Amino acid sequence: MLEVNRSAVKFSASLSSGLKSALVDGKSLEGVFRQIALSMSSRLLNASLAPLEQLAGKAASSLGNALGNGLSNLVSRDAPVTPFAKGGVVASPTYFGLSGASGPGGTSGLGVAGEAGAEAILPLARGPDGRLGVAGGGQGAGRRTGAGGPKIQINVATRDAESFRRSEAQVSAMVARAVSRGRRGL
C-alpha cells in the first residue's frame, strides 16, 4: 500500500511539472504527455521486475551459502588439517584435492583414500640417480648408510655351530645380493 502511495505522489509530481513546463516554458502538451507516459512506463516496469530481482538475489545468496558451507565443512576448526609430510595412515574414506599431473591421467578435482580400508601415505624423495622413490627410515634420498644407517638383524637357526659354519658363506652371499639389490632400487 505504501508503494502505491509513493507511485501516486510521483505521478502527480510528474504531471504537475509537465503541465508547468507546457504553460510556462511553452513546451508542447503532446511532448509533456509523452514524457509522463514514458516515466510511468518505466516505473511500472521497475515495479513489475522488483519481485524477479528479489528472487534472483535470494537464489544467488542461497547458492553462495551452499558453496560456502560445503567448503567450510571440508576444512573447519572441527576438522583440522593433518600434515602427512612424514607419512601416515588413512583409516577411513578421506577426500583430498588433486592438482594437475598428480591425478590419474593428469586430472584435477577430488580424490579419495581409505575407501576400501587403511592406506599408507609415504613421503617421496629423489635418489642420487634422480629417480623418485619412497624415502625410507628418515635417511632421505641418496644418503649413504654408515654407522647411523638402518640396522638389519638376521637370525639364523642351525642344529649346531658346525652347521652354522658350513652355511655362513651361503648366508653372507644372500645378504650381499639383497644389499646390492637395495642399492640399485630393486
PDB file of C-alpha atoms in Angstrom:
ATOM      1  CA  MET A   1       0.000   0.000   0.000  1.00  0.00           C
ATOM      2  CA  LEU A   2       2.851   2.337   0.851  1.00  0.00           C
ATOM      3  CA  GLU A   3       4.384   1.717  -2.578  1.00  0.00           C
ATOM      4  CA  VAL A   4       1.099   2.674  -4.304  1.00  0.00           C
ATOM      5  CA  ASN A   5       1.012   5.950  -2.348  1.00  0.00           C
ATOM      6  CA  ARG A   6       4.605   6.718  -3.369  1.00  0.00           C
ATOM      7  CA  SER A   7       3.800   5.997  -7.011  1.00  0.00           C
ATOM      8  CA  ALA A   8       0.723   8.259  -6.873  1.00  0.00           C
ATOM      9  CA  VAL A   9       2.767  11.098  -5.377  1.00  0.00           C
ATOM     10  CA  LYS A  10       5.466  10.678  -8.047  1.00  0.00           C
ATOM     11  CA  PHE A  11       2.824  10.591 -10.810  1.00  0.00           C
ATOM     12  CA  SER A  12       1.140  13.753  -9.576  1.00  0.00           C
ATOM     13  CA  ALA A  13       4.520  15.495  -9.258  1.00  0.00           C
ATOM     14  CA  SER A  14       5.417  14.485 -12.826  1.00  0.00           C
ATOM     15  CA  LEU A  15       2.026  15.639 -14.118  1.00  0.00           C
ATOM     16  CA  SER A  16       2.289  18.986 -12.307  1.00  0.00           C
ATOM     17  CA  SER A  17       5.845  19.509 -13.511  1.00  0.00           C
ATOM     18  CA  GLY A  18       4.870  18.608 -17.061  1.00  0.00           C
ATOM     19  CA  LEU A  19       1.867  20.950 -17.133  1.00  0.00           C
ATOM     20  CA  LYS A  20       4.002  23.745 -15.688  1.00  0.00           C
ATOM     21  CA  SER A  21       6.593  23.154 -18.433  1.00  0.00           C
ATOM     22  CA  ALA A  22       3.857  23.307 -21.066  1.00  0.00           C
ATOM     23  CA  LEU A  23       2.359  26.527 -19.722  1.00  0.00           C
ATOM     24  CA  VAL A  24       5.438  28.437 -18.544  1.00  0.00           C
ATOM     25  CA  ASP A  25       8.186  27.196 -20.842  1.00  0.00           C
ATOM     26  CA  GLY A  26       6.000  26.814 -23.895  1.00  0.00           C
ATOM     27  CA  LYS A  27       6.664  23.111 -24.416  1.00  0.00           C
ATOM     28  CA  SER A  28       4.120  21.155 -26.430  1.00  0.00           C
ATOM     29  CA  LEU A  29       1.406  19.415 -24.460  1.00  0.00           C
ATOM     30  CA  GLU A  30       1.962  16.314 -26.593  1.00  0.00           C
ATOM     31  CA  GLY A  31       5.659  16.180 -25.593  1.00  0.00           C
ATOM     32  CA  VAL A  32       4.766  16.654 -21.928  1.00  0.00           C
ATOM     33  CA  PHE A  33       2.270  13.772 -22.004  1.00  0.00           C
ATOM     34  CA  ARG A  34       4.753  11.603 -23.919  1.00  0.00           C
ATOM     35  CA  GLN A  35       7.378  12.248 -21.203  1.00  0.00           C
ATOM     36  CA  ILE A  36       4.842  11.455 -18.445  1.00  0.00           C
ATOM     37  CA  ALA A  37       3.824   8.221 -20.244  1.00  0.00           C
ATOM     38  CA  LEU A  38       7.487   7.159 -20.592  1.00  0.00           C
ATOM     39  CA  SER A  39       8.129   7.926 -16.940  1.00  0.00           C
ATOM     40  CA  MET A  40       5.065   5.934 -15.851  1.00  0.00           C
ATOM     41  CA  SER A  41       6.026   3.004 -18.120  1.00  0.00           C
ATOM     42  CA  SER A  42       9.494   2.963 -16.619  1.00  0.00           C
ATOM     43  CA  ARG A  43       8.113   2.979 -13.065  1.00  0.00           C
ATOM     44  CA  LEU A  44       5.616   0.202 -13.853  1.00  0.00           C
ATOM     45  CA  LEU A  45       8.361  -1.894 -15.461  1.00  0.00           C
ATOM     46  CA  ASN A  46      10.642  -1.385 -12.448  1.00  0.00           C
ATOM     47  CA  ALA A  47       7.808  -2.300 -10.071  1.00  0.00           C
ATOM     48  CA  SER A  48       6.965  -5.459 -12.018  1.00  0.00           C
ATOM     49  CA  LEU A  49      10.630  -6.560 -12.195  1.00  0.00           C
ATOM     50  CA  ALA A  50      11.282  -5.970  -8.480  1.00  0.00           C
ATOM     51  CA  PRO A  51       9.972  -9.428  -7.397  1.00  0.00           C
ATOM     52  CA  LEU A  52      12.130 -11.075 -10.064  1.00  0.00           C
ATOM     53  CA  GLU A  53      15.192  -9.156  -8.831  1.00  0.00           C
ATOM     54  CA  GLN A  54      14.453 -10.245  -5.258  1.00  0.00           C
ATOM     55  CA  LEU A  55      14.048 -13.872  -6.350  1.00  0.00           C
ATOM     56  CA  ALA A  56      17.337 -13.801  -8.274  1.00  0.00           C
ATOM     57  CA  GLY A  57      19.066 -12.194  -5.284  1.00  0.00           C
ATOM     58  CA  LYS A  58      17.737 -14.869  -2.924  1.00  0.00           C
ATOM     59  CA  ALA A  59      18.771 -17.653  -5.321  1.00  0.00           C
ATOM     60  CA  ALA A  60      22.292 -16.234  -5.650  1.00  0.00           C
ATOM     61  CA  SER A  61      22.525 -15.832  -1.878  1.00  0.00           C
ATOM     62  CA  SER A  62      21.363 -19.422  -1.308  1.00  0.00           C
ATOM     63  CA  LEU A  63      23.857 -20.736  -3.829  1.00  0.00           C
ATOM     64  CA  GLY A  64      26.651 -18.737  -2.212  1.00  0.00           C
ATOM     65  CA  ASN A  65      25.685 -20.018   1.234  1.00  0.00           C
ATOM     66  CA  ALA A  66      25.571 -23.619  -0.005  1.00  0.00           C
ATOM     67  CA  LEU A  67      29.009 -23.343  -1.597  1.00  0.00           C
ATOM     68  CA  GLY A  68      30.419 -21.583   1.450  1.00  0.00           C
ATOM     69  CA  ASN A  69      29.002 -24.181   3.834  1.00  0.00           C
ATOM     70  CA  GLY A  70      30.299 -27.008   1.661  1.00  0.00           C
ATOM     71  CA  LEU A  71      33.804 -25.571   1.608  1.00  0.00           C
ATOM     72  CA  SER A  72      33.772 -24.811   5.316  1.00  0.00           C
ATOM     73  CA  ASN A  73      32.733 -28.413   6.000  1.00  0.00           C
ATOM     74  CA  LEU A  74      35.814 -29.618   4.122  1.00  0.00           C
ATOM     75  CA  VAL A  75      38.166 -27.546   6.283  1.00  0.00           C
ATOM     76  CA  SER A  76      36.975 -26.219   9.615  1.00  0.00           C
ATOM     77  CA  ARG A  77      38.033 -25.895  13.218  1.00  0.00           C
ATOM     78  CA  ASP A  78      36.226 -29.175  13.937  1.00  0.00           C
ATOM     79  CA  ALA A  79      38.227 -30.960  11.215  1.00  0.00           C
ATOM     80  CA  PRO A  80      41.777 -29.555  11.355  1.00  0.00           C
ATOM     81  CA  VAL A  81      44.288 -30.009   8.547  1.00  0.00           C
ATOM     82  CA  THR A  82      46.563 -33.006   9.194  1.00  0.00           C
ATOM     83  CA  PRO A  83      50.086 -32.835   7.723  1.00  0.00           C
ATOM     84  CA  PHE A  84      51.465 -36.025   6.142  1.00  0.00           C
ATOM     85  CA  ALA A  85      54.989 -34.823   5.239  1.00  0.00           C
ATOM     86  CA  LYS A  86      56.483 -37.636   7.321  1.00  0.00           C
ATOM     87  CA  GLY A  87      53.865 -40.171   6.195  1.00  0.00           C
ATOM     88  CA  GLY A  88      50.791 -41.518   7.885  1.00  0.00           C
ATOM     89  CA  VAL A  89      47.800 -43.835   7.652  1.00  0.00           C
ATOM     90  CA  VAL A  90      44.325 -43.041   6.337  1.00  0.00           C
ATOM     91  CA  ALA A  91      41.940 -45.492   8.001  1.00  0.00           C
ATOM     92  CA  SER A  92      38.577 -44.245   6.696  1.00  0.00           C
ATOM     93  CA  PRO A  93      37.416 -42.573   3.465  1.00  0.00           C
ATOM     94  CA  THR A  94      39.171 -39.203   3.244  1.00  0.00           C
ATOM     95  CA  TYR A  95      38.819 -36.690   0.401  1.00  0.00           C
ATOM     96  CA  PHE A  96      41.753 -34.673  -0.919  1.00  0.00           C
ATOM     97  CA  GLY A  97      42.353 -32.259  -3.777  1.00  0.00           C
ATOM     98  CA  LEU A  98      44.132 -33.273  -6.975  1.00  0.00           C
ATOM     99  CA  SER A  99      46.109 -30.713  -8.902  1.00  0.00           C
ATOM    100  CA  GLY A 100      47.149 -31.332 -12.470  1.00  0.00           C
ATOM    101  CA  ALA A 101      49.648 -34.110 -13.044  1.00  0.00           C
ATOM    102  CA  SER A 102      49.240 -35.675  -9.593  1.00  0.00           C
ATOM    103  CA  GLY A 103      45.902 -37.245 -10.524  1.00  0.00           C
ATOM    104  CA  PRO A 104      45.369 -40.278 -12.760  1.00  0.00           C
ATOM    105  CA  GLY A 105      45.845 -39.136 -16.342  1.00  0.00           C
ATOM    106  CA  GLY A 106      46.778 -35.616 -15.206  1.00  0.00           C
ATOM    107  CA  THR A 107      43.297 -34.875 -13.908  1.00  0.00           C
ATOM    108  CA  SER A 108      42.312 -32.424 -11.237  1.00  0.00           C
ATOM    109  CA  GLY A 109      39.392 -32.390  -8.816  1.00  0.00           C
ATOM    110  CA  LEU A 110      38.926 -34.559  -5.729  1.00  0.00           C
ATOM    111  CA  GLY A 111      40.448 -37.917  -4.862  1.00  0.00           C
ATOM    112  CA  VAL A 112      39.551 -40.346  -2.083  1.00  0.00           C
ATOM    113  CA  ALA A 113      41.867 -42.508   0.030  1.00  0.00           C
ATOM    114  CA  GLY A 114      40.939 -45.186   2.532  1.00  0.00           C
ATOM    115  CA  GLU A 115      37.665 -46.083   0.824  1.00  0.00           C
ATOM    116  CA  ALA A 116      38.489 -49.815   0.811  1.00  0.00           C
ATOM    117  CA  GLY A 117      40.386 -49.951   4.110  1.00  0.00           C
ATOM    118  CA  ALA A 118      43.520 -48.452   5.620  1.00  0.00           C
ATOM    119  CA  GLU A 119      46.011 -46.874   3.201  1.00  0.00           C
ATOM    120  CA  ALA A 120      49.537 -45.605   3.844  1.00  0.00           C
ATOM    121  CA  ILE A 121      50.845 -42.205   2.822  1.00  0.00           C
ATOM    122  CA  LEU A 122      54.588 -42.419   2.216  1.00  0.00           C
ATOM    123  CA  PRO A 123      56.923 -39.458   1.714  1.00  0.00           C
ATOM    124  CA  LEU A 124      58.826 -39.452  -1.580  1.00  0.00           C
ATOM    125  CA  ALA A 125      62.402 -38.392  -2.285  1.00  0.00           C
ATOM    126  CA  ARG A 126      64.785 -38.417  -5.251  1.00  0.00           C
ATOM    127  CA  GLY A 127      67.773 -40.733  -5.189  1.00  0.00           C
ATOM    128  CA  PRO A 128      71.279 -39.895  -6.471  1.00  0.00           C
ATOM    129  CA  ASP A 129      70.200 -41.008  -9.956  1.00  0.00           C
ATOM    130  CA  GLY A 130      67.264 -38.556  -9.916  1.00  0.00           C
ATOM    131  CA  ARG A 131      64.620 -41.268  -9.748  1.00  0.00           C
ATOM    132  CA  LEU A 132      61.665 -40.707  -7.450  1.00  0.00           C
ATOM    133  CA  GLY A 133      61.094 -43.283  -4.724  1.00  0.00           C
ATOM    134  CA  VAL A 134      59.866 -43.793  -1.197  1.00  0.00           C
ATOM    135  CA  ALA A 135      62.053 -42.047   1.372  1.00  0.00           C
ATOM    136  CA  GLY A 136      62.890 -44.706   3.927  1.00  0.00           C
ATOM    137  CA  GLY A 137      63.776 -44.554   7.591  1.00  0.00           C
ATOM    138  CA  GLY A 138      64.385 -40.822   7.669  1.00  0.00           C
ATOM    139  CA  GLN A 139      67.566 -41.314   5.627  1.00  0.00           C
ATOM    140  CA  GLY A 140      66.495 -39.047   2.816  1.00  0.00           C
ATOM    141  CA  ALA A 141      67.128 -39.761  -0.826  1.00  0.00           C
ATOM    142  CA  GLY A 142      70.596 -40.732  -1.880  1.00  0.00           C
ATOM    143  CA  ARG A 143      72.185 -40.693   1.559  1.00  0.00           C
ATOM    144  CA  ARG A 144      74.797 -43.353   2.133  1.00  0.00           C
ATOM    145  CA  THR A 145      74.188 -45.523   5.127  1.00  0.00           C
ATOM    146  CA  GLY A 146      77.001 -45.705   7.596  1.00  0.00           C
ATOM    147  CA  ALA A 147      77.173 -46.052  11.343  1.00  0.00           C
ATOM    148  CA  GLY A 148      73.915 -44.103  11.620  1.00  0.00           C
ATOM    149  CA  GLY A 149      72.203 -46.136   8.863  1.00  0.00           C
ATOM    150  CA  PRO A 150      69.416 -48.658   9.258  1.00  0.00           C
ATOM    151  CA  LYS A 151      70.076 -51.667  11.468  1.00  0.00           C
ATOM    152  CA  ILE A 152      69.314 -55.065   9.969  1.00  0.00           C
ATOM    153  CA  GLN A 153      69.146 -58.152  12.136  1.00  0.00           C
ATOM    154  CA  ILE A 154      69.340 -61.625  10.596  1.00  0.00           C
ATOM    155  CA  ASN A 155      68.552 -64.671  12.690  1.00  0.00           C
ATOM    156  CA  VAL A 156      69.965 -67.988  11.505  1.00  0.00           C
ATOM    157  CA  ALA A 157      68.844 -71.145  13.296  1.00  0.00           C
ATOM    158  CA  THR A 158      71.035 -74.258  12.960  1.00  0.00           C
ATOM    159  CA  ARG A 159      71.413 -77.535  14.834  1.00  0.00           C
ATOM    160  CA  ASP A 160      74.935 -76.784  15.984  1.00  0.00           C
ATOM    161  CA  ALA A 161      77.954 -74.489  15.483  1.00  0.00           C
ATOM    162  CA  GLU A 162      79.403 -76.679  12.710  1.00  0.00           C
ATOM    163  CA  SER A 163      76.167 -76.373  10.675  1.00  0.00           C
ATOM    164  CA  PHE A 164      76.373 -72.589  11.050  1.00  0.00           C
ATOM    165  CA  ARG A 165      79.994 -72.544   9.804  1.00  0.00           C
ATOM    166  CA  ARG A 166      79.003 -74.580   6.737  1.00  0.00           C
ATOM    167  CA  SER A 167      76.081 -72.189   5.890  1.00  0.00           C
ATOM    168  CA  GLU A 168      77.935 -68.948   6.776  1.00  0.00           C
ATOM    169  CA  ALA A 169      79.229 -68.352   3.226  1.00  0.00           C
ATOM    170  CA  GLN A 170      75.789 -69.030   1.743  1.00  0.00           C
ATOM    171  CA  VAL A 171      74.059 -66.618   4.195  1.00  0.00           C
ATOM    172  CA  SER A 172      76.731 -63.939   3.571  1.00  0.00           C
ATOM    173  CA  ALA A 173      76.229 -64.228  -0.201  1.00  0.00           C
ATOM    174  CA  MET A 174      72.436 -63.918   0.177  1.00  0.00           C
ATOM    175  CA  VAL A 175      72.797 -60.799   2.354  1.00  0.00           C
ATOM    176  CA  ALA A 176      75.302 -59.249  -0.095  1.00  0.00           C
ATOM    177  CA  ARG A 177      72.888 -59.843  -3.008  1.00  0.00           C
ATOM    178  CA  ALA A 178      69.978 -58.294  -1.037  1.00  0.00           C
ATOM    179  CA  VAL A 179      72.054 -55.220  -0.136  1.00  0.00           C
ATOM    180  CA  SER A 180      73.160 -54.844  -3.763  1.00  0.00           C
ATOM    181  CA  ARG A 181      69.545 -55.034  -4.990  1.00  0.00           C
ATOM    182  CA  GLY A 182      68.562 -52.453  -2.363  1.00  0.00           C
ATOM    183  CA  ARG A 183      71.236 -50.024  -3.552  1.00  0.00           C
ATOM    184  CA  ARG A 184      70.036 -50.382  -7.149  1.00  0.00           C
ATOM    185  CA  GLY A 185      66.460 -49.712  -6.016  1.00  0.00           C
ATOM    186  CA  LEU A 186      65.076 -53.123  -6.951  1.00  0.00           C
TER     187      LEU A 186
END
